[in-house]
Amino acid sequence: MLYVVPTPIGNLGDMSPRAIEVLGSCDLILAEDTRNTGLLLKKFEIQAPMQSFHAHNEHKKVEQIIAELKEGKTISLVSDAGTPGISDPGYLLVNRCVENRIKVDCLPGPNAFVPALVESGFPTDSFVFEGFLPKKKGRTTKIKEILGEKRTVVFYESPHRVVKILEELKEQGGADREVSISRELSKKYGETIRGTVEELLEHFNVNEPRGEFVLVLKGVGRKHNI
Ligand code: SAM
């Protein structure tokens, strides 16, 4: 069977005992970056063979992995941080497992968008996760779409595009919209800043964005969950 194993997004204390047990007892670990995962395995004294499995080789490797799973091997998939398959490699392998009736067990665990969504204080009853917005083609259309969304919208953004996306939201008429920006979640200098697009633009024009970011936009016309 295939285990999908979430790993910490910044705080090693978030590595679960079950994740350690599963990684330590499988036949093979597929890692997005074997060097990164090697350090994690060393920290938790986990010994298991490891192979690389990332966006650039997953299409080439997937059939071989499916064959090994069919032979009865237990394989774990990890990414650099958080839950594999969430803006990380994982979808293709899981999809092929499902097609081949191979059991998939995704352990509950670290991930960046759920804590950012909950910390925003915006309605959580219904939300959309957009991953990373398109960088070029389709970006403006997507921004217009998220500004028209009634549900809370969560997305990932790199630090050097935080000011740009706030400017784009403003340009598209969203200056007064409420946003919540979480950075460095679970890490020492983690924080969540809330305000209008305009206010957060002022904030980040003074405080250069550093670290890893999740943006949460309150849905159009939404007040409370309850
Ligand atoms: N698989 C991961 C997950 O489950 O959330 C996401 C991987 S994606 C390649 C990396 C992005 O996740 C970063 O660019 C950032 O937007 C977000 N992220 C990861 N760790 C974070 C953290 N500690 N604080 C805030 N955002 C984080």
XYZ file of N, CA and C and ligand atoms in Angstrom:
705
model
N 0.812 -1.202 0.000
C 0.000 0.000 0.000
C 0.851 1.260 0.000
N 0.216 2.371 -0.294
C 0.923 3.657 -0.305
C 0.511 4.482 0.907
N 1.506 4.939 1.656
C 1.246 5.913 2.718
C 1.662 7.286 2.224
N 0.797 8.277 2.406
C 1.152 9.659 2.120
C 1.415 10.284 3.495
N 2.659 10.728 3.686
C 3.070 11.118 5.042
C 3.416 12.612 5.126
N 2.569 13.392 5.794
C 2.885 14.812 5.973
C 4.085 14.989 6.896
N 4.884 16.011 6.631
C 6.056 16.304 7.462
C 5.987 17.777 7.902
N 6.727 18.162 8.942
C 6.608 19.519 9.493
C 6.819 20.641 8.474
N 6.116 21.759 8.679
C 6.275 22.932 7.800
C 7.199 23.957 8.463
N 7.918 23.550 9.475
C 8.848 24.499 10.110
C 9.167 24.152 11.551
N 8.319 23.358 12.158
C 8.525 23.003 13.560
C 8.599 21.481 13.677
N 9.792 20.983 13.979
C 9.984 19.527 13.999
C 9.101 18.832 15.038
N 8.634 19.611 16.012
C 7.734 19.064 17.029
C 6.405 18.605 16.443
N 6.139 19.015 15.190
C 4.879 18.612 14.551
C 4.976 17.257 13.850
N 6.135 16.635 13.915
C 6.271 15.292 13.320
C 5.536 14.323 14.239
N 4.553 13.615 13.712
C 3.738 12.779 14.598
C 4.385 11.421 14.845
N 4.108 10.823 16.009
C 4.626 9.486 16.284
C 4.222 8.497 15.195
N 3.010 8.660 14.666
C 2.577 7.722 13.619
C 3.382 7.913 12.337
N 3.677 9.173 11.997
C 4.490 9.431 10.796
C 5.857 8.769 10.958
N 6.440 8.876 12.143
C 7.755 8.267 12.399
C 7.660 6.743 12.256
N 6.594 6.189 12.816
C 6.426 4.730 12.767
C 6.251 4.238 11.319
N 5.406 4.941 10.573
C 5.138 4.524 9.182
C 6.409 4.626 8.333
N 7.124 5.746 8.480
C 8.350 5.925 7.675
C 9.409 4.895 8.056
N 9.441 4.542 9.341
C 10.455 3.602 9.812
C 10.166 2.165 9.448
N 8.923 1.877 9.078
C 8.593 0.473 8.827
C 8.267 0.172 7.357
N 8.374 1.183 6.480
C 8.029 0.903 5.078
C 9.242 0.366 4.302
N 8.976 -0.168 3.122
C 10.062 -0.736 2.299
C 10.823 0.343 1.546
N 10.137 1.447 1.264
C 10.756 2.503 0.463
C 10.095 3.847 0.771
N 10.934 4.879 0.841
C 10.393 6.237 1.000
C 10.649 6.999 -0.298
N 9.597 7.573 -0.852
C 9.737 8.435 -2.033
C 9.776 9.869 -1.528
N 10.866 10.588 -1.854
C 11.040 11.935 -1.305
C 11.193 12.963 -2.413
N 10.570 14.125 -2.204
C 10.677 15.207 -3.187
C 12.145 15.642 -3.296
N 12.824 15.726 -2.162
C 14.241 16.081 -2.133
C 14.911 15.163 -1.119
N 15.732 14.238 -1.630
C 16.295 13.200 -0.731
C 17.242 13.813 0.305
N 17.838 14.967 -0.026
C 18.738 15.582 0.970
C 17.949 16.133 2.151
N 16.886 16.873 1.837
C 16.003 17.412 2.891
C 15.441 16.307 3.753
N 14.865 15.314 3.073
C 14.223 14.216 3.812
C 15.270 13.413 4.578
N 16.485 13.318 4.006
C 17.571 12.619 4.697
C 17.833 13.228 6.066
N 17.791 14.561 6.126
C 18.038 15.242 7.410
C 16.919 14.933 8.405
N 15.695 14.913 7.881
C 14.534 14.606 8.746
C 14.637 13.170 9.278
N 14.993 12.251 8.392
C 15.089 10.840 8.797
C 16.191 10.665 9.843
N 17.279 11.404 9.643
C 18.392 11.302 10.589
C 17.945 11.805 11.963
N 17.254 12.932 11.956
C 16.780 13.545 13.207
C 15.916 12.557 14.002
N 15.064 11.811 13.281
C 14.161 10.891 13.975
C 14.660 9.436 13.953
N 15.924 9.290 13.598
C 16.581 7.973 13.583
C 15.773 6.933 12.804
N 15.325 7.369 11.626
C 14.547 6.475 10.770
C 15.471 5.929 9.683
N 15.441 4.612 9.529
C 16.262 4.015 8.476
C 15.358 3.286 7.500
N 15.349 3.758 6.266
C 14.572 3.096 5.208
C 15.157 3.561 3.884
N 15.156 2.694 2.873
C 15.678 3.128 1.569
C 14.858 4.298 1.027
N 15.559 5.183 0.328
C 14.894 6.387 -0.162
C 15.169 6.568 -1.651
N 14.181 7.083 -2.367
C 14.346 7.409 -3.797
C 13.750 8.776 -4.040
N 14.255 9.475 -5.062
C 13.662 10.783 -5.340
C 12.381 10.621 -6.159
N 11.431 11.469 -5.862
C 10.155 11.484 -6.585
C 9.662 12.930 -6.551
N 9.823 13.612 -7.676
C 9.470 15.033 -7.697
C 8.792 15.398 -9.023
N 8.437 16.664 -9.143
C 7.665 17.123 -10.307
C 8.337 16.782 -11.635
N 9.686 16.685 -11.642
C 10.380 16.466 -12.912
C 10.609 14.995 -13.255
N 10.363 14.084 -12.288
C 10.555 12.668 -12.651
C 9.343 11.790 -12.346
N 8.278 12.387 -11.831
C 7.147 11.553 -11.405
C 6.488 10.803 -12.564
N 6.419 11.446 -13.746
C 5.790 10.761 -14.888
C 6.616 9.551 -15.332
N 7.946 9.718 -15.231
C 8.844 8.647 -15.641
C 8.815 7.483 -14.642
N 8.628 7.809 -13.367
C 8.785 6.794 -12.325
C 7.495 6.114 -11.891
N 6.361 6.745 -12.200
C 5.118 6.301 -11.566
C 4.780 4.830 -11.858
N 4.994 4.378 -13.103
C 4.596 2.997 -13.439
C 5.442 1.973 -12.688
N 6.734 2.260 -12.547
C 7.632 1.366 -11.797
C 7.170 1.273 -10.336
N 6.769 2.400 -9.781
C 6.318 2.414 -8.380
C 5.011 1.624 -8.237
N 4.131 1.815 -9.207
C 2.863 1.061 -9.183
C 3.170 -0.443 -9.229
N 4.147 -0.822 -10.057
C 4.507 -2.246 -10.154
C 5.018 -2.759 -8.808
N 5.843 -1.970 -8.131
C 6.376 -2.389 -6.823
C 5.265 -2.494 -5.782
N 4.320 -1.569 -5.854
C 3.183 -1.622 -4.911
C 2.351 -2.880 -5.168
N 2.186 -3.214 -6.451
C 1.407 -4.419 -6.805
C 2.102 -5.689 -6.329
N 3.449 -5.646 -6.266
C 4.209 -6.798 -5.760
C 4.021 -6.963 -4.257
N 3.441 -5.932 -3.608
C 3.194 -6.042 -2.169
C 4.058 -5.148 -1.302
N 4.849 -4.286 -1.937
C 5.691 -3.391 -1.137
C 4.848 -2.320 -0.437
N 5.350 -1.876 0.702
C 4.727 -0.736 1.390
C 5.620 0.464 1.126
N 5.030 1.486 0.503
C 5.814 2.663 0.101
C 5.220 3.920 0.740
N 6.121 4.801 1.189
C 5.672 6.088 1.756
C 6.094 7.218 0.835
N 5.221 8.201 0.721
C 5.527 9.393 -0.075
C 5.613 10.596 0.851
N 6.727 11.344 0.760
C 6.840 12.589 1.531
C 7.249 13.716 0.583
N 6.935 14.948 0.977
C 7.410 16.101 0.202
C 8.344 16.898 1.107
N 8.785 18.050 0.626
C 9.741 18.830 1.428
C 9.121 19.317 2.731
N 7.855 19.671 2.680
C 7.184 20.171 3.881
C 5.678 20.050 3.695
N 4.996 19.722 4.758
C 3.538 19.652 4.714
C 3.043 18.364 4.086
N 1.853 18.443 3.527
C 1.196 17.259 3.003
C 1.479 17.078 1.512
N 2.049 15.937 1.117
C 2.256 15.684 -0.311
C 0.917 15.779 -1.060
N 0.974 16.275 -2.279
C -0.267 16.388 -3.054
C -0.910 17.759 -2.909
N -0.517 18.505 -1.880
C -1.046 19.859 -1.686
C 0.038 20.828 -2.146
N -0.137 21.343 -3.375
C 0.883 22.182 -4.039
C 2.260 21.515 -3.984
N 2.278 20.220 -4.035
C 3.484 19.384 -4.010
C 3.167 18.118 -4.797
N 4.208 17.384 -5.255
C 3.928 16.132 -5.964
C 3.146 15.153 -5.086
N 2.294 14.389 -5.718
C 1.500 13.411 -4.967
C 0.259 12.989 -5.728
N -0.356 13.968 -6.376
C -1.619 13.683 -7.068
C -1.492 12.541 -8.075
N -0.470 12.604 -8.915
C -0.323 11.623 -9.989
C -0.227 10.202 -9.423
N 0.625 10.023 -8.421
C 0.822 8.689 -7.842
C -0.453 8.196 -7.154
N -1.094 9.068 -6.399
C -2.323 8.660 -5.707
C -3.390 8.272 -6.736
N -3.506 9.084 -7.779
C -4.485 8.820 -8.828
C -4.236 7.460 -9.485
N -2.973 7.148 -9.769
C -2.629 5.863 -10.393
C -2.877 4.701 -9.427
N -2.665 4.949 -8.124
C -2.956 3.911 -7.118
C -4.457 3.617 -7.107
N -5.251 4.664 -7.117
C -6.710 4.488 -7.073
C -7.159 3.707 -8.311
N -6.637 4.072 -9.484
C -6.986 3.362 -10.722
C -6.603 1.882 -10.655
N -5.524 1.594 -9.927
C -5.041 0.212 -9.822
C -5.538 -0.495 -8.558
N -6.475 0.110 -7.888
C -7.058 -0.441 -6.644
C -5.998 -0.763 -5.594
N -5.010 0.118 -5.511
C -3.977 -0.017 -4.469
C -4.398 0.882 -3.309
N -4.338 0.346 -2.107
C -4.801 1.114 -0.947
C -3.898 2.327 -0.691
N -4.533 3.473 -0.419
C -3.791 4.702 -0.103
C -4.220 5.167 1.285
N -3.235 5.452 2.138
C -3.533 5.969 3.471
C -2.779 7.282 3.638
N -3.515 8.383 3.628
C -2.887 9.691 3.847
C -3.007 10.024 5.332
N -1.885 10.109 6.004
C -1.919 10.432 7.430
C -2.334 11.890 7.604
N -3.171 12.170 8.611
C -3.462 13.587 8.897
C -2.190 14.224 9.453
N -1.918 15.455 9.091
C -0.688 16.062 9.609
C -0.432 17.452 9.107
N 0.818 17.935 9.274
C 1.141 19.318 8.950
C 0.767 19.737 7.532
N 0.394 20.994 7.446
C -0.048 21.594 6.193
C -0.138 23.089 6.473
N 0.088 23.926 5.445
C 0.115 25.372 5.707
C -1.240 26.053 5.586
N -2.132 25.556 4.713
C -3.322 26.375 4.485
C -4.381 26.257 5.570
N -4.452 25.109 6.238
C -5.489 24.975 7.274
C -5.227 25.924 8.461
N -3.999 25.948 9.038
C -3.781 26.900 10.127
C -3.979 28.354 9.695
N -3.574 28.703 8.460
C -3.743 30.087 7.997
C -5.230 30.432 7.889
N -6.020 29.498 7.379
C -7.464 29.710 7.244
C -8.090 29.901 8.625
N -7.750 29.022 9.546
C -8.365 29.087 10.884
C -7.926 30.367 11.606
N -6.633 30.711 11.502
C -6.136 31.915 12.189
C -6.710 33.209 11.599
N -7.175 33.159 10.348
C -7.704 34.378 9.717
C -8.920 34.921 10.469
N -9.689 34.017 11.071
C -10.920 34.444 11.725
C -12.051 34.649 10.725
N -11.809 34.353 9.451
C -12.849 34.460 8.428
C -13.665 33.169 8.425
N -14.856 33.217 7.800
C -15.681 32.005 7.800
C -14.934 30.777 7.273
N -15.075 29.684 8.011
C -14.370 28.442 7.656
C -15.346 27.356 7.203
N -16.649 27.709 7.211
C -17.648 26.684 6.869
C -17.558 26.277 5.409
N -17.045 27.180 4.598
C -16.951 26.924 3.172
C -15.808 27.774 2.630
N -14.852 27.141 1.990
C -13.691 27.901 1.515
C -13.136 27.282 0.237
N -12.313 28.053 -0.470
C -11.666 27.558 -1.689
C -10.160 27.645 -1.476
N -9.470 26.578 -1.846
C -8.009 26.602 -1.801
C -7.521 26.691 -3.237
N -6.739 27.723 -3.535
C -6.287 27.959 -4.913
C -4.837 27.552 -5.161
N -4.147 27.031 -4.154
C -2.729 26.711 -4.346
C -1.960 27.981 -4.689
N -1.029 27.888 -5.647
C -0.339 29.086 -6.139
C -1.148 29.646 -7.309
N -1.357 30.953 -7.336
C -2.063 31.559 -8.470
C -1.155 31.473 -9.694
N -1.742 31.459 -10.912
C -0.884 31.436 -12.102
C 0.044 32.652 -12.095
N 1.287 32.436 -12.536
C 2.256 33.557 -12.491
C 2.024 34.544 -13.629
N 1.665 34.032 -14.803
C 1.489 34.946 -15.941
C 0.120 34.720 -16.570
N 0.050 33.723 -17.463
C -1.172 33.480 -18.226
C -2.342 33.153 -17.283
N -3.411 33.913 -17.422
C -4.612 33.631 -16.638
C -4.604 34.260 -15.245
N -3.533 35.004 -14.917
C -3.429 35.557 -13.560
C -4.524 36.611 -13.284
N -4.685 37.555 -14.233
C -5.681 38.610 -14.015
C -7.082 38.018 -13.921
N -7.375 37.054 -14.779
C -8.697 36.416 -14.755
C -8.911 35.741 -13.398
N -7.877 35.054 -12.907
C -7.987 34.358 -11.621
C -8.200 35.354 -10.479
N -7.493 36.491 -10.545
C -7.634 37.510 -9.485
C -9.060 38.062 -9.479
N -9.606 38.314 -10.684
C -10.993 38.795 -10.769
C -11.928 37.746 -10.182
N -11.641 36.497 -10.500
C -12.476 35.380 -10.024
C -12.457 35.294 -8.491
N -11.272 35.399 -7.892
C -11.227 35.260 -6.433
C -11.856 36.478 -5.742
N -11.776 37.645 -6.412
C -12.413 38.833 -5.807
C -13.937 38.717 -5.839
N -14.456 37.907 -6.755
C -15.911 37.717 -6.852
C -16.397 36.527 -6.042
N -15.504 35.841 -5.378
C -15.841 34.593 -4.671
C -16.528 34.884 -3.319
N -17.640 34.177 -3.071
C -18.366 34.391 -1.811
C -17.726 33.621 -0.660
N -17.051 32.519 -1.015
C -16.392 31.725 0.032
C -15.026 32.332 0.370
N -14.511 31.973 1.532
C -13.154 32.399 1.904
C -12.164 31.767 0.912
N -11.209 32.554 0.429
C -10.237 32.042 -0.541
C -8.850 31.979 0.108
N -8.218 30.820 -0.004
C -6.875 30.643 0.573
C -5.908 30.336 -0.560
N -4.760 30.986 -0.547
C -3.757 30.643 -1.557
C -2.340 30.893 -1.053
N -1.388 30.264 -1.746
C 0.026 30.387 -1.401
C 0.662 31.457 -2.291
N 1.639 32.150 -1.732
C 2.334 33.160 -2.527
C 3.785 33.239 -2.073
N 4.705 33.424 -3.011
C 6.107 33.519 -2.619
C 6.343 34.921 -2.051
N 7.357 35.083 -1.171
C 7.563 36.378 -0.509
C 7.747 37.541 -1.489
N 8.428 37.286 -2.628
C 8.655 38.410 -3.533
C 7.430 38.768 -4.375
N 6.339 38.054 -4.189
C 5.113 38.419 -4.914
C 3.988 38.883 -3.981
N 4.278 39.009 -2.683
C 3.223 39.399 -1.738
C 2.730 40.821 -2.015
N 3.678 41.754 -2.197
C 3.282 43.141 -2.461
C 2.569 43.212 -3.815
N 3.085 42.470 -4.797
C 2.500 42.463 -6.146
C 1.041 41.997 -6.104
N 0.776 40.920 -5.389
C -0.610 40.421 -5.383
C -1.533 41.410 -4.659
N -1.032 42.048 -3.603
C -1.866 43.038 -2.910
C -2.153 44.221 -3.844
N -1.128 44.626 -4.614
C -1.336 45.721 -5.580
C -2.351 45.307 -6.646
N -2.250 44.072 -7.099
C -3.172 43.593 -8.134
C -4.611 43.520 -7.598
N -4.746 43.072 -6.355
C -6.089 43.000 -5.758
C -6.677 44.416 -5.669
N -5.820 45.356 -5.300
C -6.256 46.763 -5.202
C -6.671 47.286 -6.576
N -5.809 47.058 -7.585
C -6.095 47.526 -8.958
C -7.425 46.996 -9.471
N -7.751 45.778 -9.053
C -8.994 45.153 -9.547
C -10.193 45.542 -8.670
N -10.048 46.566 -7.854
C -11.176 47.085 -7.070
C -11.297 46.487 -5.681
N -10.232 45.791 -5.206
C -10.352 45.115 -3.909
C -9.672 45.822 -2.748
N -9.402 47.141 -2.867
C -8.644 47.845 -1.819
C -9.240 47.671 -0.422
N -10.573 47.621 -0.333
C -11.218 47.553 0.989
C -11.492 46.134 1.456
N -11.111 45.174 0.643
C -11.411 43.777 1.026
C -10.515 43.337 2.175
N -11.098 42.504 3.067
C -10.330 42.031 4.220
C -9.453 40.832 3.847
N -8.205 40.915 4.256
C -7.280 39.800 4.035
C -6.557 39.473 5.338
N -6.083 38.242 5.374
C -5.281 37.793 6.511
C -4.050 37.142 5.899
N -2.894 37.546 6.372
C -1.658 36.988 5.813
C -0.870 36.314 6.927
N -0.654 35.018 6.750
C 0.121 34.259 7.738
C 1.491 33.987 7.163
N 2.501 34.239 7.971
C 3.866 33.920 7.517
C 4.587 33.079 8.564
N 5.486 32.218 8.051
C 6.346 31.416 8.926
C 5.554 30.633 9.981
N 4.445 30.072 9.556
C 3.596 29.308 10.466
C 4.391 28.230 11.188
N 4.144 28.080 12.435
C 4.750 27.075 13.323
C 6.226 27.361 13.635
N 6.771 28.457 13.053
C 8.179 28.790 13.301
C 8.278 29.889 14.358
N 9.513 30.162 14.784
C 9.757 31.104 15.876
C 9.140 32.487 15.602
N 9.316 33.008 14.386
C 8.814 34.349 14.094
C 7.511 34.323 13.299
N 6.742 33.287 13.509
C 5.464 33.162 12.814
C 4.487 34.253 13.258
N 3.698 34.748 12.301
C 2.683 35.749 12.671
C 1.562 35.764 11.638
N 0.397 36.255 12.086
C -0.730 36.433 11.174
C -1.174 37.882 11.288
N -1.203 38.559 10.137
C -1.558 39.980 10.113
C -2.872 40.125 9.352
N -3.785 40.873 9.927
C -5.105 41.032 9.299
C -5.394 42.499 9.032
N -6.153 42.766 7.975
C -6.528 44.144 7.651
C -7.115 44.181 6.254
N -7.314 45.403 5.747
C -7.783 45.494 4.365
C -6.564 45.326 3.440
N -6.844 45.114 2.176
C -5.766 44.999 1.182
C -4.875 46.246 1.257
N -5.535 47.413 1.328
C -4.815 48.696 1.397
C -3.909 48.757 2.623
N -4.451 48.348 3.779
C -3.669 48.407 5.026
C -2.459 47.462 4.973
N -2.685 46.266 4.450
C -1.574 45.309 4.420
C -0.528 45.686 3.371
N -0.980 46.385 2.347
C -0.041 46.904 1.347
C 0.878 47.921 2.021
N 0.294 48.792 2.823
C 1.106 49.778 3.568
C 2.080 49.057 4.488
N 1.572 48.024 5.174
C 2.423 47.269 6.114
C 3.628 46.656 5.399
N 3.370 45.992 4.266
C 4.471 45.278 3.603
C 5.359 46.206 2.764
N 4.875 47.426 2.506
C 5.763 48.384 1.858
C 6.820 48.868 2.844
N 6.489 48.790 4.142
C 7.443 49.189 5.182
C 8.236 47.971 5.667
N 7.529 46.859 5.871
C 8.182 45.635 6.357
C 8.328 44.651 5.203
N 9.531 44.541 4.701
C 9.761 43.680 3.540
C 9.322 42.240 3.829
N 8.481 41.666 2.937
C 8.018 40.287 3.190
C 9.171 39.292 3.177
N 9.275 38.522 4.225
C 10.315 37.490 4.325
C 9.683 36.210 4.833
N 10.152 35.100 4.330
C 9.674 33.805 4.814
C 8.633 33.211 3.889
N 7.810 32.344 4.449
C 6.802 31.664 3.637
C 5.415 32.213 4.002
N 4.587 32.367 2.974
C 3.325 33.086 3.158
C 2.090 32.308 2.690
N 1.011 32.501 3.452
C -0.307 32.050 2.995
C -1.231 33.264 3.084
N -1.972 33.513 1.999
C -2.919 34.627 1.995
C -4.340 34.098 2.076
N -5.166 34.793 2.841
C -6.563 34.391 2.988
C -7.421 35.628 2.726
N -8.326 35.501 1.772
C -9.192 36.622 1.405
C -10.610 36.295 1.855
N -11.218 37.233 2.584
C -12.598 37.009 3.037
C -13.542 37.061 1.840
N -14.508 36.179 1.804
C -15.443 36.129 0.672
C -16.289 37.396 0.558
N -16.778 37.666 -0.639
C -17.626 38.839 -0.875
C -18.889 38.735 -0.026
N -19.145 39.775 0.738
C -20.407 39.860 1.481
C -20.520 38.893 2.652
N -19.415 38.233 3.049
C -19.504 37.274 4.158
C -19.327 37.990 5.490
N -20.116 37.576 6.484
C -19.936 38.127 7.810
C -19.418 37.054 8.736
N -20.327 36.192 9.204
C -19.902 35.157 10.142
C -20.286 33.774 9.652
N -19.636 32.782 10.265
C -19.948 31.377 10.044
C -21.354 31.052 10.513
N -21.730 31.742 11.615
C -22.888 31.294 12.396
C -24.008 32.329 12.382
N 2.621 20.711 0.846
C 2.611 21.969 1.545
C 1.361 22.028 2.417
O 0.823 20.982 2.744
O 0.944 23.117 2.821
C 2.716 23.150 0.606
C 3.949 23.112 -0.245
S 4.134 24.509 -1.299
C 5.414 23.969 -2.362
C 5.025 25.646 -0.314
C 4.186 26.854 0.064
O 3.403 26.543 1.215
C 5.031 28.051 0.472
O 5.414 28.803 -0.655
C 4.060 28.821 1.340
O 3.137 29.529 0.552
C 3.327 27.666 2.054
N 4.013 27.349 3.313
C 4.763 26.265 3.580
N 5.235 26.324 4.848
C 4.762 27.474 5.380
C 4.893 28.108 6.653
N 5.622 27.575 7.622
N 4.247 29.283 6.853
C 3.517 29.844 5.870
N 3.358 29.287 4.647
C 3.969 28.125 4.404
